[in-house]
C-alpha positions as protocol buffer text, in pm:
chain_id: "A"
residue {
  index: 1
  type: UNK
  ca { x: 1272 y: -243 z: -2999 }
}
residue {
  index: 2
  type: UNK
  ca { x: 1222 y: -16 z: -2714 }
}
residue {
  index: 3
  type: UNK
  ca { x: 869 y: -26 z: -2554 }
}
residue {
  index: 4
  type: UNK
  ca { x: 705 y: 294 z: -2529 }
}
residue {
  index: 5
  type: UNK
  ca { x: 600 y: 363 z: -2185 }
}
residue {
  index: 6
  type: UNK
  ca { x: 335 y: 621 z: -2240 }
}
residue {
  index: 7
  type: UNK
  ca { x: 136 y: 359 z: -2488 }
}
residue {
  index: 8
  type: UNK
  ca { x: 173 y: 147 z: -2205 }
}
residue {
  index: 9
  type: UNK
  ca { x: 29 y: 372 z: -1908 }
}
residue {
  index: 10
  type: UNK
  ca { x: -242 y: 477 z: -2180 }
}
residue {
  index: 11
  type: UNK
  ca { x: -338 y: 170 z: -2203 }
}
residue {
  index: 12
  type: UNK
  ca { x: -339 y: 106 z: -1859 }
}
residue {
  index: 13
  type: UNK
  ca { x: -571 y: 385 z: -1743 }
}
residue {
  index: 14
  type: UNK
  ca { x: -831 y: 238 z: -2056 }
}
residue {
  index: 15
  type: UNK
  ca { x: -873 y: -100 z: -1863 }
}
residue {
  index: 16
  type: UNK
  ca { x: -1158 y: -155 z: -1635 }
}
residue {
  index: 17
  type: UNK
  ca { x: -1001 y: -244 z: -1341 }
}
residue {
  index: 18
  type: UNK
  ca { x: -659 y: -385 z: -1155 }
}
residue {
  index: 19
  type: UNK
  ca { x: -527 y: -524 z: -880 }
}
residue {
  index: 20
  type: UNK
  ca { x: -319 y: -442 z: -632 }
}
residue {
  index: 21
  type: UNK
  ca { x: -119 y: -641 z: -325 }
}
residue {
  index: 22
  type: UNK
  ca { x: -182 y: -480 z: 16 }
}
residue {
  index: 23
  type: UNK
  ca { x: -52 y: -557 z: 312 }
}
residue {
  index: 24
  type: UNK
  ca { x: -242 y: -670 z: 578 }
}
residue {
  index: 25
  type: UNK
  ca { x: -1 y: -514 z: 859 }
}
residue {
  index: 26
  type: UNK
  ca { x: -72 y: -157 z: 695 }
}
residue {
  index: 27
  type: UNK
  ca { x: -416 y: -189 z: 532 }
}
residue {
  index: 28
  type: UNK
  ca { x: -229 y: 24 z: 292 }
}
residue {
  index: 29
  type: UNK
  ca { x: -78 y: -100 z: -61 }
}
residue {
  index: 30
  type: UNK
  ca { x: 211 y: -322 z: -24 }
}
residue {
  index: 31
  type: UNK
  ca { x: 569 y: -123 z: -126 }
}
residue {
  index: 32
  type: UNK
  ca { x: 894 y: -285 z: -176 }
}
residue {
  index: 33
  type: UNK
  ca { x: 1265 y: -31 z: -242 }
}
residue {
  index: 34
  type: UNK
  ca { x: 1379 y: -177 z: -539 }
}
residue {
  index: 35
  type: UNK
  ca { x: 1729 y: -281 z: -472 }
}
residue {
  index: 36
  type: UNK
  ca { x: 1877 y: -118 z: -791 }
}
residue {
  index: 37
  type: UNK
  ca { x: 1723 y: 208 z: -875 }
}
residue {
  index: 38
  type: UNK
  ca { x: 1589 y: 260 z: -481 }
}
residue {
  index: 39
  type: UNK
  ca { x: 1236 y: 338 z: -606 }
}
residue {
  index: 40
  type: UNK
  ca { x: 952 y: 276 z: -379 }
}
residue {
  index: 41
  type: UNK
  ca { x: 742 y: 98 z: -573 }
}
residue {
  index: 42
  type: UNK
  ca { x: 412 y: -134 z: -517 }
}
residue {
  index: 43
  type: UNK
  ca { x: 323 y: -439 z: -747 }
}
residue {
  index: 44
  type: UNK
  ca { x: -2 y: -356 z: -955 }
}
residue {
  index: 45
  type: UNK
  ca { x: -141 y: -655 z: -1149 }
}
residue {
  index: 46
  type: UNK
  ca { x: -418 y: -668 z: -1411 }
}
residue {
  index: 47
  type: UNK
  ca { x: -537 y: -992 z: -1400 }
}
residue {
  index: 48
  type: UNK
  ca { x: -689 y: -1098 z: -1055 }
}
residue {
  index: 49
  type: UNK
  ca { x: -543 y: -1466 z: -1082 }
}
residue {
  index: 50
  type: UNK
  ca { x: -177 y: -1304 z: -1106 }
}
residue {
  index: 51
  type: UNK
  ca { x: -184 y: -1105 z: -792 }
}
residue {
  index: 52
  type: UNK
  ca { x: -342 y: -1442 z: -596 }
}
residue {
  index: 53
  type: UNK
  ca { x: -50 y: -1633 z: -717 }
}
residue {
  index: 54
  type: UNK
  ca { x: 195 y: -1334 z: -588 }
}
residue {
  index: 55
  type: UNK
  ca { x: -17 y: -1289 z: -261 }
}
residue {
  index: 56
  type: UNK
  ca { x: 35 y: -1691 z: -260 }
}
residue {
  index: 57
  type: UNK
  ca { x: 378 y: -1678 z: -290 }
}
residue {
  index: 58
  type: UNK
  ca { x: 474 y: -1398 z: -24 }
}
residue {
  index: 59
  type: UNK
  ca { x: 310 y: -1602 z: 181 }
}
residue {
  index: 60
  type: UNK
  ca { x: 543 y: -1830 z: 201 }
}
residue {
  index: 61
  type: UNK
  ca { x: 781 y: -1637 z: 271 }
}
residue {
  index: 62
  type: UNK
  ca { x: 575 y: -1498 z: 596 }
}
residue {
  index: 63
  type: UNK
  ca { x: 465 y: -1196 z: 439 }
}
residue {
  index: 64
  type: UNK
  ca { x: 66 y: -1177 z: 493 }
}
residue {
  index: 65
  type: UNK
  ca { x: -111 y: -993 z: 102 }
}
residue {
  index: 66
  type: UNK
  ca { x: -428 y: -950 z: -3 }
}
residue {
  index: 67
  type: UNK
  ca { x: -533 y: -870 z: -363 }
}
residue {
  index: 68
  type: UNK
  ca { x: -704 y: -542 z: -368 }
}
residue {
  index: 69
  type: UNK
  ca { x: -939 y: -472 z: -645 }
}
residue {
  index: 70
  type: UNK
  ca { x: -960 y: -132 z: -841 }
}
residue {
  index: 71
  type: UNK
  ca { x: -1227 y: 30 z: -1065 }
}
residue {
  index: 72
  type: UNK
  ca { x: -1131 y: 223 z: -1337 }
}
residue {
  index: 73
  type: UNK
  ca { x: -1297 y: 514 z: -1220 }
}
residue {
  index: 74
  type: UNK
  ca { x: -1128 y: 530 z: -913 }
}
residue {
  index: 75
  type: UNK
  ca { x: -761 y: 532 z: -1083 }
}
residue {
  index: 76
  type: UNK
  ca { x: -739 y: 939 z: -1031 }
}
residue {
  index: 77
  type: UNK
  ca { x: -774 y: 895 z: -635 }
}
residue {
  index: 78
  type: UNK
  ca { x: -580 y: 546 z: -616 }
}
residue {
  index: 79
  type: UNK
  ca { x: -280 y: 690 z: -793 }
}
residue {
  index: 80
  type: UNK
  ca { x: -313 y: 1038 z: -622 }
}
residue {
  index: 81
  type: UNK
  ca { x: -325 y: 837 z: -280 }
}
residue {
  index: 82
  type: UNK
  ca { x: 36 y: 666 z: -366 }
}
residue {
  index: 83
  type: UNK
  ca { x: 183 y: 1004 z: -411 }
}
residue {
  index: 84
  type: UNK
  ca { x: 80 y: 1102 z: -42 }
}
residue {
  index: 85
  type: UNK
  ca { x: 233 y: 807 z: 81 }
}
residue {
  index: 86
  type: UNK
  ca { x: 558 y: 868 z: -69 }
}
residue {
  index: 87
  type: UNK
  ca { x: 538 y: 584 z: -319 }
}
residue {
  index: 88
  type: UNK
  ca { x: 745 y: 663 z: -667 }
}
residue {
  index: 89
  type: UNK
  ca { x: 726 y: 385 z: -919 }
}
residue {
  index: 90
  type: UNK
  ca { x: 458 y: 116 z: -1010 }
}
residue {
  index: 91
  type: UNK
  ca { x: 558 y: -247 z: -1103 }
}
residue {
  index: 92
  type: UNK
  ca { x: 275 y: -309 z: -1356 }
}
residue {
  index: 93
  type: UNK
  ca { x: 268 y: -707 z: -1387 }
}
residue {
  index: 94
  type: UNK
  ca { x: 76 y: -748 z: -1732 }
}
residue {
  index: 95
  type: UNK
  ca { x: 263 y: -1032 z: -1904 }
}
residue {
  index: 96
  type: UNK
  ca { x: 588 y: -947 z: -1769 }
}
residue {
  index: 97
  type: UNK
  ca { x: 696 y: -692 z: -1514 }
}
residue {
  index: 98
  type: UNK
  ca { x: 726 y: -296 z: -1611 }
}
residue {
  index: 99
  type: UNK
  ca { x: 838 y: -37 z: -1386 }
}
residue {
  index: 100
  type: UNK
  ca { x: 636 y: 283 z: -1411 }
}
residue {
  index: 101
  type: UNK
  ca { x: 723 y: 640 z: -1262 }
}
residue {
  index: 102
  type: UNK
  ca { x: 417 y: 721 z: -1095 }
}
residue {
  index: 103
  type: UNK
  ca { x: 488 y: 1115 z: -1219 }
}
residue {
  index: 104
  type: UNK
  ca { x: 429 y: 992 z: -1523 }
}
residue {
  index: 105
  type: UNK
  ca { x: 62 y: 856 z: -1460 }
}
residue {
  index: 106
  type: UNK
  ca { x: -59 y: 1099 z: -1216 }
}
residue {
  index: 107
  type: UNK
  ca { x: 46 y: 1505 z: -1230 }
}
residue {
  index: 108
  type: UNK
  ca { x: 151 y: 1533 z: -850 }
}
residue {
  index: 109
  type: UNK
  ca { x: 10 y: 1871 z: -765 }
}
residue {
  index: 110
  type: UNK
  ca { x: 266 y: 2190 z: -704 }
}
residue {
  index: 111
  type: UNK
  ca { x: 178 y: 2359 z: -431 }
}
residue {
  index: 112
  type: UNK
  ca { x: 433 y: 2613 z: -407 }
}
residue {
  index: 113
  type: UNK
  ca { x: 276 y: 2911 z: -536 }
}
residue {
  index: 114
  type: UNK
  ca { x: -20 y: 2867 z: -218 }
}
residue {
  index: 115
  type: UNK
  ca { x: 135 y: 3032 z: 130 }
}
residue {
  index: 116
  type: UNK
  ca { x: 283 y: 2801 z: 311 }
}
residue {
  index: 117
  type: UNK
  ca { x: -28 y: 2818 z: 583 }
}
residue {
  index: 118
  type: UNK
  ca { x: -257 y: 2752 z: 325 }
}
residue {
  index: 119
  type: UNK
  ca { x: -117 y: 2438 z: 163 }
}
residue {
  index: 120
  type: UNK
  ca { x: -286 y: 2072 z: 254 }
}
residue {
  index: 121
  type: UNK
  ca { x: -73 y: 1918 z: 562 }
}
residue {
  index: 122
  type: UNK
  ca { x: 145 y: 1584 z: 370 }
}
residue {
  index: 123
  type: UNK
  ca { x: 387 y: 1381 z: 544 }
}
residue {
  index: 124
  type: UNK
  ca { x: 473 y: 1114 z: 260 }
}
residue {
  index: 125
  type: UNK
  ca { x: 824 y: 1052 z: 390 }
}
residue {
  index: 126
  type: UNK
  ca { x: 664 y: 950 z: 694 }
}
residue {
  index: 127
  type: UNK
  ca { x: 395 y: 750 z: 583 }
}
residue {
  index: 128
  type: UNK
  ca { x: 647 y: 549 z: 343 }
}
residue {
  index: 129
  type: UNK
  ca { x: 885 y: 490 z: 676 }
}
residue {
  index: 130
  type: UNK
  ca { x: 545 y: 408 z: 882 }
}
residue {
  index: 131
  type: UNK
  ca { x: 454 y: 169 z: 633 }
}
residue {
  index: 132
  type: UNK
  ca { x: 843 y: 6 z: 619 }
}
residue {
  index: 133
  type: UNK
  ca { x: 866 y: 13 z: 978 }
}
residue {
  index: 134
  type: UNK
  ca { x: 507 y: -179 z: 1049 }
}
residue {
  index: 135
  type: UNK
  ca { x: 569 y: -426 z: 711 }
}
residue {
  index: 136
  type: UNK
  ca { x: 860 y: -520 z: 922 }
}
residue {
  index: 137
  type: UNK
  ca { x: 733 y: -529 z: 1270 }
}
residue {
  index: 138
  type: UNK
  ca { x: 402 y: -680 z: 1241 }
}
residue {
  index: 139
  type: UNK
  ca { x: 601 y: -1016 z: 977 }
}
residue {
  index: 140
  type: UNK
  ca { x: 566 y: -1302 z: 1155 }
}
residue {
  index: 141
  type: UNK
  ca { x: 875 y: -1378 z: 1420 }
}
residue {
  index: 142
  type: UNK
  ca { x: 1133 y: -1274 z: 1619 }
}
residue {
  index: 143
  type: UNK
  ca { x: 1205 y: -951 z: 1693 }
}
residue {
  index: 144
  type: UNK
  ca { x: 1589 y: -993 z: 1651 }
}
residue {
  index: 145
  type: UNK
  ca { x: 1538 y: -1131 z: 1328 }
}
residue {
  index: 146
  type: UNK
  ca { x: 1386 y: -854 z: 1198 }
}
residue {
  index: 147
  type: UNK
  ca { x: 1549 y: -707 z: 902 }
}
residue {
  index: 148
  type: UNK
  ca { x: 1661 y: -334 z: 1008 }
}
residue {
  index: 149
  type: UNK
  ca { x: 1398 y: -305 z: 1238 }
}
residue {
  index: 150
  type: UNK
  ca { x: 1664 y: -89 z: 1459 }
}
residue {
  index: 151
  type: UNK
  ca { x: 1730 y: 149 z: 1187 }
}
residue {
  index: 152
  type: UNK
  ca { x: 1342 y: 170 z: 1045 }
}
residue {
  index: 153
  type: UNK
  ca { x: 1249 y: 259 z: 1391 }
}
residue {
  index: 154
  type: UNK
  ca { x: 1534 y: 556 z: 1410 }
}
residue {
  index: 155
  type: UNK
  ca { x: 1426 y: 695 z: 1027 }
}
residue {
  index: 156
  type: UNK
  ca { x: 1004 y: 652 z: 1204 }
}
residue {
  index: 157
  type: UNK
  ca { x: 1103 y: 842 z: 1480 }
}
residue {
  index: 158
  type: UNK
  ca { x: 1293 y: 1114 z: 1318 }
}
residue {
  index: 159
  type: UNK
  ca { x: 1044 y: 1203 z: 1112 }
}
residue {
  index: 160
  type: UNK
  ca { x: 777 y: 1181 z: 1309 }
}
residue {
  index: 161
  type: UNK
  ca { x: 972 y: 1431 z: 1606 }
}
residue {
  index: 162
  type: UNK
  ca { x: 985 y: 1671 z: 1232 }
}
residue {
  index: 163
  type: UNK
  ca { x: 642 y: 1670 z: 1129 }
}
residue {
  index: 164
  type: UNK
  ca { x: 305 y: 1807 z: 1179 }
}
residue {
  index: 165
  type: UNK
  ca { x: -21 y: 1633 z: 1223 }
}
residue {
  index: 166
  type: UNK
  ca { x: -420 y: 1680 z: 1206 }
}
residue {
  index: 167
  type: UNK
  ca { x: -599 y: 1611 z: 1545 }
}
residue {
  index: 168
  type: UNK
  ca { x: -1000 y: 1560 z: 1473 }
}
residue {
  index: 169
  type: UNK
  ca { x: -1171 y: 1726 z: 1734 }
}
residue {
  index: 170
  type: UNK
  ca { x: -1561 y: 1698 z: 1744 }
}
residue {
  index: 171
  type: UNK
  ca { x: -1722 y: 2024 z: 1762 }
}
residue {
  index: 172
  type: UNK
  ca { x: -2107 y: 2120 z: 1894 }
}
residue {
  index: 173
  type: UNK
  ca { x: -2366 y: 2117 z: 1654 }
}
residue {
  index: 174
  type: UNK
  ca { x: -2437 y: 2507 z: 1543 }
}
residue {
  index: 175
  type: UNK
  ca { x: -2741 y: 2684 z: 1774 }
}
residue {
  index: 176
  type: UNK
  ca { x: -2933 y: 2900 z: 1585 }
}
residue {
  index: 177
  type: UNK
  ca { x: -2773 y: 3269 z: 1592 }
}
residue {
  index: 178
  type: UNK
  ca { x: -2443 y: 3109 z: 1750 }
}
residue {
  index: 179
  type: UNK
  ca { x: -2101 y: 3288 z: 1672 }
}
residue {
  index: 180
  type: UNK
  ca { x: -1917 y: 2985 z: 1462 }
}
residue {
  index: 181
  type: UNK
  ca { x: -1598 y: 3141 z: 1655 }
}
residue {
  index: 182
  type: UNK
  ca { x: -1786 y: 3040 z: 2009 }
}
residue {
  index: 183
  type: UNK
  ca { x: -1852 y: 2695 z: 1917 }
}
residue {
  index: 184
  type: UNK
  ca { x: -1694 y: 2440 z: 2181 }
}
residue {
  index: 185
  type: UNK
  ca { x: -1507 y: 2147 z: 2025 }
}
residue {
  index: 186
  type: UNK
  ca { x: -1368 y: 1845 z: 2252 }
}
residue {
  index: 187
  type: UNK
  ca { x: -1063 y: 1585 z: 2153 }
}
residue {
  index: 188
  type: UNK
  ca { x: -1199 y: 1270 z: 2070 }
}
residue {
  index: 189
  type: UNK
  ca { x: -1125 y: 917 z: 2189 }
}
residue {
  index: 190
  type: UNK
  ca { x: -1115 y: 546 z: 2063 }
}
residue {
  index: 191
  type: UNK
  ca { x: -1106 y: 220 z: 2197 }
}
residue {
  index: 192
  type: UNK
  ca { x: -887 y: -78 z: 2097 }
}
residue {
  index: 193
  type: UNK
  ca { x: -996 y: -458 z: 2090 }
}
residue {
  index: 194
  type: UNK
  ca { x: -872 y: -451 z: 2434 }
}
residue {
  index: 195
  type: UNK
  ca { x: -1039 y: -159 z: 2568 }
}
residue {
  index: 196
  type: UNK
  ca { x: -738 y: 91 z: 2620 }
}
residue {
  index: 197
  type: UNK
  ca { x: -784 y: 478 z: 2515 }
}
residue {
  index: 198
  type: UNK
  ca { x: -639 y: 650 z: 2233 }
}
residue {
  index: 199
  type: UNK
  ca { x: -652 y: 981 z: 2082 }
}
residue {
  index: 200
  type: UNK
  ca { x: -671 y: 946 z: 1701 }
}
residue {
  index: 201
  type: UNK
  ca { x: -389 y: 1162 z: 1523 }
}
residue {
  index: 202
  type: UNK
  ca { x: -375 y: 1171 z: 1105 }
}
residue {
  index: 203
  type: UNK
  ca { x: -68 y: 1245 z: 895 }
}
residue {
  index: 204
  type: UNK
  ca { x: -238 y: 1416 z: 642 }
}
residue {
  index: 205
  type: UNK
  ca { x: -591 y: 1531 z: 481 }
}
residue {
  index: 206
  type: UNK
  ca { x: -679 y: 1207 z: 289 }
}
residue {
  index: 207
  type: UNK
  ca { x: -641 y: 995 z: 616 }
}
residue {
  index: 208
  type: UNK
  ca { x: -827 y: 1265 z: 790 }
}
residue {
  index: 209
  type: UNK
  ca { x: -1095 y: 1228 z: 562 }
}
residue {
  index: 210
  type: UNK
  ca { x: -1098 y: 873 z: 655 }
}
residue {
  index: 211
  type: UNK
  ca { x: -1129 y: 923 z: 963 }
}
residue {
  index: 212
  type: UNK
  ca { x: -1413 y: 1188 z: 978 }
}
residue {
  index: 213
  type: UNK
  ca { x: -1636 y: 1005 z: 688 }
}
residue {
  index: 214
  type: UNK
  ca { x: -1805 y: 1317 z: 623 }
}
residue {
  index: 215
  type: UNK
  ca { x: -1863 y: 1454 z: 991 }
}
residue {
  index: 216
  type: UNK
  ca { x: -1901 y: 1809 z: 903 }
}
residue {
  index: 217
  type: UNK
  ca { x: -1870 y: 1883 z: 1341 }
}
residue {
  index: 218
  type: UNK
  ca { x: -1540 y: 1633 z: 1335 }
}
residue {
  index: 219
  type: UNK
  ca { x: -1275 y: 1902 z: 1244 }
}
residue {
  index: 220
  type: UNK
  ca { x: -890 y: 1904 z: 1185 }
}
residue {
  index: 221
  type: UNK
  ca { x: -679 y: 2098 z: 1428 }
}
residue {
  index: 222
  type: UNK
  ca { x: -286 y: 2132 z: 1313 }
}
residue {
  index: 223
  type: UNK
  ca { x: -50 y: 2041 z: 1575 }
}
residue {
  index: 224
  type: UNK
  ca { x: 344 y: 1998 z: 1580 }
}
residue {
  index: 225
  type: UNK
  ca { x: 513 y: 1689 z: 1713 }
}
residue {
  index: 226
  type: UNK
  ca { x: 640 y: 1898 z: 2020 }
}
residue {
  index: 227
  type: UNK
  ca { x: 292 y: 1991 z: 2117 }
}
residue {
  index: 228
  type: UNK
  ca { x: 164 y: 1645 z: 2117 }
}
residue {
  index: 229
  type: UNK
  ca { x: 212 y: 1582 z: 2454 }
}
residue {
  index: 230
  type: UNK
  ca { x: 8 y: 1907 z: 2658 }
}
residue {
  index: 231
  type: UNK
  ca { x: -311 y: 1835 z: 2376 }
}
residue {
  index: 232
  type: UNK
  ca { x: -327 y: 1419 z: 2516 }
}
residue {
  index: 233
  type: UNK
  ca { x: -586 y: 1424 z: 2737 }
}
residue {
  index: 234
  type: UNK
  ca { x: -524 y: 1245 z: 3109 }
}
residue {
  index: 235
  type: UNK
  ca { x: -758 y: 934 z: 3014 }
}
residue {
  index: 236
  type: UNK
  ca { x: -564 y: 853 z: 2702 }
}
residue {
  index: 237
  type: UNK
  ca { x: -249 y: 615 z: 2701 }
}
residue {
  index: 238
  type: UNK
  ca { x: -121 y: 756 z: 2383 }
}
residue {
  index: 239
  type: UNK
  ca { x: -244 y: 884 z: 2027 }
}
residue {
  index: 240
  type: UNK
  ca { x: -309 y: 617 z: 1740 }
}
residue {
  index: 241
  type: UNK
  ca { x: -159 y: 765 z: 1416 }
}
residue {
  index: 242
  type: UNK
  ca { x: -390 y: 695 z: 1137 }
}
residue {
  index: 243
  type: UNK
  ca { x: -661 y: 509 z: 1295 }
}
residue {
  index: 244
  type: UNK
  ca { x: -796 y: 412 z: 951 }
}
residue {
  index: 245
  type: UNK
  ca { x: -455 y: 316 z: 772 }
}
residue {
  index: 246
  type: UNK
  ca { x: -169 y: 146 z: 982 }
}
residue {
  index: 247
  type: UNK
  ca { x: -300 y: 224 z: 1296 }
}
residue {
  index: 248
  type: UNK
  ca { x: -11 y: 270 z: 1451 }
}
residue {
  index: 249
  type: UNK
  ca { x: 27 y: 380 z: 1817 }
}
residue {
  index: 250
  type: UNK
  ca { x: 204 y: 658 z: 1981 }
}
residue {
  index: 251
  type: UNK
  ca { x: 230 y: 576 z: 2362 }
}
residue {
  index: 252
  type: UNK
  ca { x: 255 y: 850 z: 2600 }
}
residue {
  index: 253
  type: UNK
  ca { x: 596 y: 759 z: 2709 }
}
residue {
  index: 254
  type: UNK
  ca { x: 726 y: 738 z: 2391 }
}
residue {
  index: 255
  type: UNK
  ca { x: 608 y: 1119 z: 2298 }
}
residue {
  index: 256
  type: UNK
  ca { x: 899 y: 1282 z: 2584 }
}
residue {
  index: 257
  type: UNK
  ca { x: 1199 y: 1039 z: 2425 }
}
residue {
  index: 258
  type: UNK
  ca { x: 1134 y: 1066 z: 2078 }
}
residue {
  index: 259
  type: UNK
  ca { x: 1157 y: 1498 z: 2139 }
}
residue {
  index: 260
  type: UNK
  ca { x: 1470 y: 1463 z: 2321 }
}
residue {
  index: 261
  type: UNK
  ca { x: 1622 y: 1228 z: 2121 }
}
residue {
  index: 262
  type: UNK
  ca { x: 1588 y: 1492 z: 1864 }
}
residue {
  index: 263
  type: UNK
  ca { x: 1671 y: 1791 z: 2051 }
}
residue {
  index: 264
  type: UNK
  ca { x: 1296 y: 1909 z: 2010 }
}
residue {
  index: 265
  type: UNK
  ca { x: 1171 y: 2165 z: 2290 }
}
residue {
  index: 266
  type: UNK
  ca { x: 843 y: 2100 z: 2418 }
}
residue {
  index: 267
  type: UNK
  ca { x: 600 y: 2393 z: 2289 }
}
């Protein structure tokens, strides 16, 4: 008898929490390409002892989980947050393994009737090859033994000399009677474990959001990949791209071969 899906996601949007497997080189939910239907999918689990005993068992295969735990009344935002990542499918593990389209358990929104200037800035196909790139990478070993790590960089890089990006920039706090158009703003700056300076750089609203925890003076400003380079300021060695995800880093060297590679003019 043929198992009716949509009992299935009903029922799994009525329990009171799940579990998910993150990865601890993205801080971001764990996603696997299924090998068959070439979904991009992430394991979601709804009993806590489950995903420990798959967390325990990518482990030994050098792949460093953590179980993640869910409320159900943060299921809208979870499931919303997959789509801007450019995850597809669900593997719900719930006595036995289901694959779910994630289109059926969350209406991805349809923005084209909003002007093109006016839409939210989304880069999900390059947050999903971030993510596949830095699973990869950050695995325990050598580098050569890294599975495609050649051709996840090439697919990172391409789409990341393609997109767009939000910048926060910190702006003065309001005088009283002050033009909001006069208000000065200046780029902001982090520091790593080591002490090195980085401009933070988002992919998209959500990890802007993030980022900004509510700053009303810590604003977005929109900036194309080939105008990355004249915004670093002189004291930074590079942006960090999602400071509060993967946190990857963008070094100011790499910013001129990545454009050329891809026959981008600097703007």
């Amino acid at each position: 008898m043929a198992i009716d899906k949509r009992l299935v996601i009903r029922n799994l949007l009525e329990t009171k929490e799940i579990y998910t497997a993150f990865a601890r080189a993205t801080n971001l939910p764990y996603v696997v390409c299924d090998p068959e239907t070439f979904n991009d999918q992430i394991y979601v689990f709804t009993k806590e002892e489950d995903v420990k005993s798959y967390v325990k068992q990518q482990a030994e295969q050098g792949i460093g989980l953590m179980g993640v735990r869910t409320f159900k009344q943060q299921y809208l935002n979870f499931f919303s947050t997959l789509v801007s990542l450019g995850v597809n499918a669900i593997v719900l593990c719930d006595e036995g393994e289901m694959e779910l389209d994630l289109n059926e358990i969350v209406k991805q929104p349809d923005y084209s009737q909003i002007p093109k200037e006016q839409r939210p800035l989304m880069n999900p196909q390059l947050q999903l090859t971030a993510i596949y790139f830095l699973q990869e990478l950050r695995r325990p070993g050598k580098i050569e033994e890294k599975n495609n790590i050649r051709e996840l960089d090439e697919e990172l890089s391409a789409n990341l000399a393609r997109a767009e990006f939000l910048c926060p920039v910190e702006f003065e706090p309001l005088e009283e009677g002050q033009d909001e158009s006069k208000r000065k703003f200046r780029f902001m700056l982090l520091k790593n474990k080591e002490g090195a300076t980085y401009q933070p750089l988002c992919t998209d609203a959500l990890e802007f959001k993030k980022f900004g925890k509510g700053n009303a003076n810590i604003r977005p400003l929109k900036i194309p990949f080939a105008k990355l380079e004249k915004t670093l300021m002189k004291e930074a060695k590079g942006y960090v791209l999602n400071p509060q995800g993967f946190n990857l880093p963008l070094m100011r060297e790499q910013l001129p071969l990545i454009r050329r590679r891809f026959g981008i003019e600097e703007a």
